Short mmCIF file of C-alpha atoms in Angstrom, two decimals:
data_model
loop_
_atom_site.label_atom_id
_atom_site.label_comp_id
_atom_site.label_asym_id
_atom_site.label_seq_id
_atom_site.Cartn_x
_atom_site.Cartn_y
_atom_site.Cartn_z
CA UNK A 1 101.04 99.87 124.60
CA UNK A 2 98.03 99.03 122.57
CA UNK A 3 96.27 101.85 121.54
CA UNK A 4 93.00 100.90 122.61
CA UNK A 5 93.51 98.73 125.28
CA UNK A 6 91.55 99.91 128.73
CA UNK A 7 91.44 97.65 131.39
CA UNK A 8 87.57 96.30 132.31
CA UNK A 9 85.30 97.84 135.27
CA UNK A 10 85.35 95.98 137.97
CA UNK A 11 82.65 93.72 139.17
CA UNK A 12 81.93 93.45 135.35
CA UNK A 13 79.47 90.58 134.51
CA UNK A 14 80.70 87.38 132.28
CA UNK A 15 78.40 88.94 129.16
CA UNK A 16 80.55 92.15 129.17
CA UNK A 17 83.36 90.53 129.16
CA UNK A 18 82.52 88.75 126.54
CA UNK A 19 81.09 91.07 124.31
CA UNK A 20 84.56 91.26 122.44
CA UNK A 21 84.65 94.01 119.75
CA UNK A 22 81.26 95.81 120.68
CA UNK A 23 82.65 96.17 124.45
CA UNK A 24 86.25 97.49 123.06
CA UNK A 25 84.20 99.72 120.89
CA UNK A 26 82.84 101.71 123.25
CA UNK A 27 85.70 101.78 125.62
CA UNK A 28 87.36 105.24 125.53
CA UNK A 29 91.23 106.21 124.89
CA UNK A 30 93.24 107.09 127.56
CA UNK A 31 94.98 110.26 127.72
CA UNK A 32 98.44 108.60 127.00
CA UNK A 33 96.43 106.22 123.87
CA UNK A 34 95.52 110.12 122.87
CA UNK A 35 98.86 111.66 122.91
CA UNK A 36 100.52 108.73 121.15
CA UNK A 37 97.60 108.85 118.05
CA UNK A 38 98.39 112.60 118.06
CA UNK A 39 102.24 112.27 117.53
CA UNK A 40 101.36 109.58 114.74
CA UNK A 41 99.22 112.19 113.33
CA UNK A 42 102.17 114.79 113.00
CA UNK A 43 104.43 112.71 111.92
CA UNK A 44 102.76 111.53 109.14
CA UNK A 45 101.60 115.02 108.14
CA UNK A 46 105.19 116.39 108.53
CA UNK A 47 106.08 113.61 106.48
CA UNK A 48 104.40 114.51 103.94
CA UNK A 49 104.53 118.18 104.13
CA UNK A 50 108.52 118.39 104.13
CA UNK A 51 109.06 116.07 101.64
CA UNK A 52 106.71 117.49 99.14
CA UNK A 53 108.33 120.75 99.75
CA UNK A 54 111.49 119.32 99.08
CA UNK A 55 109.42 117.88 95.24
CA UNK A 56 108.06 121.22 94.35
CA UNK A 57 111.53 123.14 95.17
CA UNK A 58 113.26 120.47 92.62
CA UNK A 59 110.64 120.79 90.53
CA UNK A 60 110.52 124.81 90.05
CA UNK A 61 114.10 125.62 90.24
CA UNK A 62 115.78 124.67 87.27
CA UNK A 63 119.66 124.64 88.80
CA UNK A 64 118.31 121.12 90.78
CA UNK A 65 116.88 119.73 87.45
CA UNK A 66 120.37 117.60 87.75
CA UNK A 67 122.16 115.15 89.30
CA UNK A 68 121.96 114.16 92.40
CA UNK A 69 119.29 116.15 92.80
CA UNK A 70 117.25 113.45 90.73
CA UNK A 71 118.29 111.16 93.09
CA UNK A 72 117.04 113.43 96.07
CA UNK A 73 113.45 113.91 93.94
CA UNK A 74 113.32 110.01 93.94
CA UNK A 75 114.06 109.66 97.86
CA UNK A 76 111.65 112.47 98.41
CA UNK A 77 108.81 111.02 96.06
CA UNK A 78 109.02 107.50 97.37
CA UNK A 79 108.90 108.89 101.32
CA UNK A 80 105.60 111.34 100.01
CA UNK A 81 103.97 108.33 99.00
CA UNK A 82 105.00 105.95 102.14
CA UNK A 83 102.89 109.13 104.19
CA UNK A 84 100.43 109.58 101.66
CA UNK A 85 99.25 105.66 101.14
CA UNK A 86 101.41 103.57 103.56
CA UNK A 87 101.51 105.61 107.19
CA UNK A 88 97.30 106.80 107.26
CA UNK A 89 96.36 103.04 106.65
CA UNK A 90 98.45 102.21 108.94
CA UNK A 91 97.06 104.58 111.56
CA UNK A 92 93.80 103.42 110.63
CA UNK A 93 94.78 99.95 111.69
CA UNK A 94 96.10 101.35 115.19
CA UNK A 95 93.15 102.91 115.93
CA UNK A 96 90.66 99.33 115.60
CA UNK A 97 90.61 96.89 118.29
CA UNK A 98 92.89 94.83 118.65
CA UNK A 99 94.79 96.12 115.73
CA UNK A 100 92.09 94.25 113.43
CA UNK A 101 92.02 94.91 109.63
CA UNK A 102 88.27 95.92 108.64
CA UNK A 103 88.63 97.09 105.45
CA UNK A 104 88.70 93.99 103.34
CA UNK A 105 91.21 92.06 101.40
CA UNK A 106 91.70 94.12 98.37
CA UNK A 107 92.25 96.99 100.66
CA UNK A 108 95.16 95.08 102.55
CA UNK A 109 96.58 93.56 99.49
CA UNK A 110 96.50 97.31 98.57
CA UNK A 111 98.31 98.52 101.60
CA UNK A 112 100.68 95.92 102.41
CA UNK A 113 102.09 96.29 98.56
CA UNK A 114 102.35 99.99 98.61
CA UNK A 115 103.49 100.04 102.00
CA UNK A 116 106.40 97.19 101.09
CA UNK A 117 106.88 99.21 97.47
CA UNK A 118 107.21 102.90 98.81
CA UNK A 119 109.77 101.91 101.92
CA UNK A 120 112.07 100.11 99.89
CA UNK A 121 111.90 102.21 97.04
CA UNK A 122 113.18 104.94 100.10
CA UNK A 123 116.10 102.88 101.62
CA UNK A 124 117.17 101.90 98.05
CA UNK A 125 117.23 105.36 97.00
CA UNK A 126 118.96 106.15 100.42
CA UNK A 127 121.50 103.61 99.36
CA UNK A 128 121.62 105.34 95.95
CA UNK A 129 123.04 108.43 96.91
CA UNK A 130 125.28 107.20 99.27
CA UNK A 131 126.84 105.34 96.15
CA UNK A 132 126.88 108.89 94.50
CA UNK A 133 128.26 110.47 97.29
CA UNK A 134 131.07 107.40 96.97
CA UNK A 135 131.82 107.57 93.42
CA UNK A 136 132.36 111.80 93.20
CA UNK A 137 134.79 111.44 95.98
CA UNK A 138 137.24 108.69 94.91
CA UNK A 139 136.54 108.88 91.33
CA UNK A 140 135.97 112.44 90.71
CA UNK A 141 138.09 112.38 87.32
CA UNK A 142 136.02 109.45 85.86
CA UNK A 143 132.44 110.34 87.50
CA UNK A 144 132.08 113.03 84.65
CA UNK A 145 128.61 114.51 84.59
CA UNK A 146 127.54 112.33 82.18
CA UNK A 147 128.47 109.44 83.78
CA UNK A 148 126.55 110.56 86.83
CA UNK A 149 123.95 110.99 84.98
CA UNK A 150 124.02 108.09 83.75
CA UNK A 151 124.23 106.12 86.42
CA UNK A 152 121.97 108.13 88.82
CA UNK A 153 119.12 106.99 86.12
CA UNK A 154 120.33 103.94 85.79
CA UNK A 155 120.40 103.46 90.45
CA UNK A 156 116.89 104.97 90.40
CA UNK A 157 115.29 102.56 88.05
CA UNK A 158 116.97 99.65 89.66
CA UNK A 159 115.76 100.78 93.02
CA UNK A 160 111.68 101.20 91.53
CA UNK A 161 112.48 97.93 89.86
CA UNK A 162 113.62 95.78 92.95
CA UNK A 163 111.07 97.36 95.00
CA UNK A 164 107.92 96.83 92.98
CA UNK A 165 109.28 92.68 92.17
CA UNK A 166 109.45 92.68 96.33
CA UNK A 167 106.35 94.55 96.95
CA UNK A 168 103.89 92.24 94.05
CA UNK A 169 105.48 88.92 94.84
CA UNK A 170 102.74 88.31 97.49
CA UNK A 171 100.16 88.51 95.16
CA UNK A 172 101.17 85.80 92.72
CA UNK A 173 100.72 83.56 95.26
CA UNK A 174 103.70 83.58 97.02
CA UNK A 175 102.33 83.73 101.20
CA UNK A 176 99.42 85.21 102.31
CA UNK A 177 98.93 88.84 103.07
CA UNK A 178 95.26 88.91 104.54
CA UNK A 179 93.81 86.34 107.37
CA UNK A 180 89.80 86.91 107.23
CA UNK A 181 88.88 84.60 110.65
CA UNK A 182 91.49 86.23 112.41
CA UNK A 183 90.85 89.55 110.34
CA UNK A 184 94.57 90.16 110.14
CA UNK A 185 96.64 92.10 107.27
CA UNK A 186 100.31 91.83 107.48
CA UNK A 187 103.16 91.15 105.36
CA UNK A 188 103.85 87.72 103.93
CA UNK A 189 104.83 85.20 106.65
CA UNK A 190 106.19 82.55 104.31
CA UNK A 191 109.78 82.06 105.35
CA UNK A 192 111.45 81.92 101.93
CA UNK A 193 109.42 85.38 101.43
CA UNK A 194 110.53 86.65 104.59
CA UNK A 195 114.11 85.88 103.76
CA UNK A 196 113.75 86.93 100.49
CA UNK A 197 111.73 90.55 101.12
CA UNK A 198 114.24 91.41 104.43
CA UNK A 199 117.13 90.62 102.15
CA UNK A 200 116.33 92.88 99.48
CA UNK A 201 114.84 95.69 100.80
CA UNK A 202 117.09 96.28 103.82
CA UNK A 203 120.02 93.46 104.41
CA UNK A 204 121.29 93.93 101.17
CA UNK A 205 121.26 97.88 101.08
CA UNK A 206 122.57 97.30 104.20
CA UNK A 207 125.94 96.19 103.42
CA UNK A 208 126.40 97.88 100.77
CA UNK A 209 125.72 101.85 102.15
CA UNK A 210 128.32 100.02 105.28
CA UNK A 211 130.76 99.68 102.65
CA UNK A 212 130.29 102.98 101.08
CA UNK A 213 130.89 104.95 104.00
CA UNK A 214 133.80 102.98 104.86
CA UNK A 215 135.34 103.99 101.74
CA UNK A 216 134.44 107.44 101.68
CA UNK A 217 135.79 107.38 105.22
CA UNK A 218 139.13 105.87 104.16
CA UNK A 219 139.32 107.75 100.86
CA UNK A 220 138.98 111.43 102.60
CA UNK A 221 141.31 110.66 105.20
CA UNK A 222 143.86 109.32 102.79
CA UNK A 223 143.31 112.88 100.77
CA UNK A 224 143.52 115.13 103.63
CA UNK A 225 146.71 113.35 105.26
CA UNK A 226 148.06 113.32 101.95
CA UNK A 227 147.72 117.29 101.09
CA UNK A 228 149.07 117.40 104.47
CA UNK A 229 151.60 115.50 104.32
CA UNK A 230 152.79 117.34 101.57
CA UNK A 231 153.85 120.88 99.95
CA UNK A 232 153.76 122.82 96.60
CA UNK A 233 157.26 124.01 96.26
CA UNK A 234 157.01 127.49 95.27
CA UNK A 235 159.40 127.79 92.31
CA UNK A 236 160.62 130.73 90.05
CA UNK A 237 163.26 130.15 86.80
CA UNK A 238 166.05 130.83 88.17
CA UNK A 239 165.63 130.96 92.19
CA UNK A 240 167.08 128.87 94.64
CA UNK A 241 164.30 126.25 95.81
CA UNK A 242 162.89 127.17 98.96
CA UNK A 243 161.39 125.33 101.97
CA UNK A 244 158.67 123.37 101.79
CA UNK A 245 155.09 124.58 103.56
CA UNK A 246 153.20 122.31 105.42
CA UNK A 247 150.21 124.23 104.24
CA UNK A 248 147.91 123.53 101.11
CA UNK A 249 148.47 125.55 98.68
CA UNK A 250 146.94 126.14 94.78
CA UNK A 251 149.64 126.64 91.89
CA UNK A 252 148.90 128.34 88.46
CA UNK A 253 151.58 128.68 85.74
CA UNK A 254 151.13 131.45 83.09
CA UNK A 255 153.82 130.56 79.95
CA UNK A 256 157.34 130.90 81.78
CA UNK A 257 156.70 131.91 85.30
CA UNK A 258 155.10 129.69 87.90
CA UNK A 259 152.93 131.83 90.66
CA UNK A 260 152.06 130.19 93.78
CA UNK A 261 149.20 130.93 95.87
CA UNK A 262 149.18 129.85 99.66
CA UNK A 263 145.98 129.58 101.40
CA UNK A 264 145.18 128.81 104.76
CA UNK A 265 143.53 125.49 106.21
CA UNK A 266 141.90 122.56 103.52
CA UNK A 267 141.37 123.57 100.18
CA UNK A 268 137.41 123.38 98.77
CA UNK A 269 138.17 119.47 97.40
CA UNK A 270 138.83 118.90 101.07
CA UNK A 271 136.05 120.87 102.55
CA UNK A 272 133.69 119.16 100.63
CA UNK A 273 134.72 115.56 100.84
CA UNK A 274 134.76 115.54 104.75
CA UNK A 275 131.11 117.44 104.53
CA UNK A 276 130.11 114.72 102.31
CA UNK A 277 131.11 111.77 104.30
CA UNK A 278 129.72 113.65 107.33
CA UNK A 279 126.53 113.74 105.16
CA UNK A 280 126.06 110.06 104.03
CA UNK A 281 127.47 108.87 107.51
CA UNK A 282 124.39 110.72 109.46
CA UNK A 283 122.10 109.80 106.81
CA UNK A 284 123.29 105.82 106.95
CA UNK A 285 123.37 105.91 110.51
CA UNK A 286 119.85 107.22 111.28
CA UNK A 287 118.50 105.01 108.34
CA UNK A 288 119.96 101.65 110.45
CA UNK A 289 118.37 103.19 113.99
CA UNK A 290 115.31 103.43 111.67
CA UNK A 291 115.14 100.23 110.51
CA UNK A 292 117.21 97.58 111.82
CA UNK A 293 114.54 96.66 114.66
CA UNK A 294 111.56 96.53 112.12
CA UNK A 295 113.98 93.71 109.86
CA UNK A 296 115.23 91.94 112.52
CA UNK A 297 111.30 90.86 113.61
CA UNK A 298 110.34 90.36 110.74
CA UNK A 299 112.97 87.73 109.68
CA UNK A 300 113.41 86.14 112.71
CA UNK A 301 109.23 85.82 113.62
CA UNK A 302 108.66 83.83 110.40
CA UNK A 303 111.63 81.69 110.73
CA UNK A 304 111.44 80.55 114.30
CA UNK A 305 107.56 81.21 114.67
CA UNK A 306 108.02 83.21 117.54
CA UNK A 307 104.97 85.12 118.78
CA UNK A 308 106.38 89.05 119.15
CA UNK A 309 103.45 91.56 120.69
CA UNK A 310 102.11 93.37 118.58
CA UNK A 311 102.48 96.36 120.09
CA UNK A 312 106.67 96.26 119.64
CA UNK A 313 105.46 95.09 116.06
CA UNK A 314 103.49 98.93 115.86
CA UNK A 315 106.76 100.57 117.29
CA UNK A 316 109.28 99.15 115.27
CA UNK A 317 107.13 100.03 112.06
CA UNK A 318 106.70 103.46 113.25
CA UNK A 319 109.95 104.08 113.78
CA UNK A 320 110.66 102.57 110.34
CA UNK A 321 108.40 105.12 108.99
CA UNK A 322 109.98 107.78 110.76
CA UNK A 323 113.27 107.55 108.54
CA UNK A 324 110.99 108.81 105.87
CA UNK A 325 110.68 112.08 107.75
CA UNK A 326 114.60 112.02 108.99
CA UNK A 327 116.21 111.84 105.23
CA UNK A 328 114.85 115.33 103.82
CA UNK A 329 116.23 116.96 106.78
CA UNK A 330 119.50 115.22 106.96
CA UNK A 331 120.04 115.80 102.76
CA UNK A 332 119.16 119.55 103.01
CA UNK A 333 120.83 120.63 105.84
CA UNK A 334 124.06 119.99 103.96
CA UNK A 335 123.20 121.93 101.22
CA UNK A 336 122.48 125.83 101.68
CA UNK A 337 120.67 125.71 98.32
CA UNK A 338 117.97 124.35 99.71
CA UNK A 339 117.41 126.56 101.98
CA UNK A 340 118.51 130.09 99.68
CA UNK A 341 115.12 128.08 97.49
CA UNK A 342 112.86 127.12 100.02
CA UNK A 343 112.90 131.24 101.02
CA UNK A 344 112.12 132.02 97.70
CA UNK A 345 109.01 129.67 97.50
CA UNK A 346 107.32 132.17 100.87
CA UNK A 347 109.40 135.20 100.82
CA UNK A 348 108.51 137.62 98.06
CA UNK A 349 111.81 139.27 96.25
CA UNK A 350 111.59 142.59 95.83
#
């Protein structure tokens, strides 16, 4: 599926064919080589669009200036910048001839870091607030605000931290970003790099978002069979005790009297912990589709020098891209906030 890839005329002469780039130069795109550039194009500008939406409404409503919306502002800023300076350069690099790089090394040594700094810093922030997500559900007495603010800051510099020591390793010398003769700009295909790089911007993550949502699962199911499972006797001074209710139910005591309150269905705690799980458990599972092809190549290609096409190469980073425009819509369509602020930033209150 190479984007510029047209078969030649036939009855084409030997100097034609060999013409190499200034024949493929002037040979036009096909309609299906247009359509493809043109969904590349959109995506990358919805990219960027939605997330910086999601930045400016964090930014100019002051009940988000908290956690985890921090963590969402990180997320968002990291995926801005992976459409801003990672996803364009990248189209550029569809659009030449044989996918060629013809913009010189310090442009690719430019590219290939922000373009290694920006995703990771996304899946590491991804992993962040699944970690949240983990710690307000089965701690929720210890995970005090301050403590999650805490340790939000604390997850978000770790994540910047890890991602820029990934992205600038190549350029102290460890592998080779840009090939000049074969004009080629790629990530670092040393294999103690590529172990290192797959390892700690997505293996690693990886597990440990798995293991989240497995205890998240485990923890709301244990809750909600639990409240099920049993009853707030309601309970006067001097009554006779009554039989228990299978349903949840709240109880408030005011000095000598105990009132009880039955209400119908899960309580709010409930509610909210399934909705949360449901949250990180879409978000985890599109950010593996995302990714996991993209990784896999590019551990196993260094490691048994296998020769993969480039064009699945183009794919599987696209697609890896494309998480950047799945997360804002996954992490505000659980949370009607968003959307009660994103009115107010085009709808005029009267």
């Amino acid at each position: 599926m190479d984007l510029n890839a047209s078969s030649a005329p036939a009855g084409g002469n030997s100097t034609s064919e060999l013409g190499g780039g200034a024949w493929r130069s002037r040979e036009p795109f096909s309609i299906f080589s247009i359509l493809v550039l043109t969904l590349l194009v959109l995506l990358t500008v919805a990219t960027f669009l939605w997330n910086l939406l999601v930045l400016v409404t964090i930014l100019r409503v002051k009940t988000f200036h908290r956690v985890p919306h921090n963590l969402v502002a990180s997320t968002a800023l990291a995926d801005v910048l992976v459409a801003a300076l990672a996803m364009p350069l990248s189209l550029v690099r569809e659009l030449s001839a044989g996918r060629r790089w013809r913009l010189g090394r310090a442009l690719c040594h430019a590219w290939v870091s922000f373009d290694v700094l920006c995703c990771t810093a996304s899946i590491w922030n991804v992993t962040a607030i699944a970690l949240d997500r983990y710690w307000s559900i089965t701690r929720h007495l210890q995970y005090t605000l301050r403590a999650r603010r805490r340790a939000s800051s604390a997850m978000i510099g770790l994540a910047w931290a890890l991602s820029a020591l990934i992205a600038l390793a190549p350029l102290a010398g460890w592998g080779e970003t840009y090939s000049p003769a074969l004009q080629r700009c790629q990530v670092s295909q040393e294999p103690s790099y590529a172990v290192f790089s797959t390892c700690g911007a997505f293996y690693l993550p990886l597990g440990v978002v798995l293991f989240v949502y497995w205890k998240i699962y485990k923890a709301a199911r244990f809750r909600i069979g639990g409240r099920r499972g049993n009853a707030v006797l309601p309970q006067s001074e001097r009554g006779p005790v009554k039989e228990a209710s299978h349903e949840p139910q709240m109880v408030f005591t005011a000095r000598h009297a105990t009132v009880t309150f039955q209400t119908d269905g899960e309580t709010w705690r409930e509610q909210k912990e399934k909705k949360a799980a449901l949250m990180v458990g879409i978000l985890i599972g599109v950010f593996v589709l995302c990714w996991i092809p993209f990784f896999i190549t590019e551990l196993i290609s260094p490691l048994c020098s296998c020769n993969i096409p480039p064009v699945w190469k183009s794919i599987f980073l696209w697609l890896g891209y494309s998480n950047s425009f799945f997360n804002p819509l996954i992490y505000t369509a659980f949370n009607k906030n968003y959307n009660n602020a994103f009115k107010t930033l085009f709808v005029r209150q009267r």
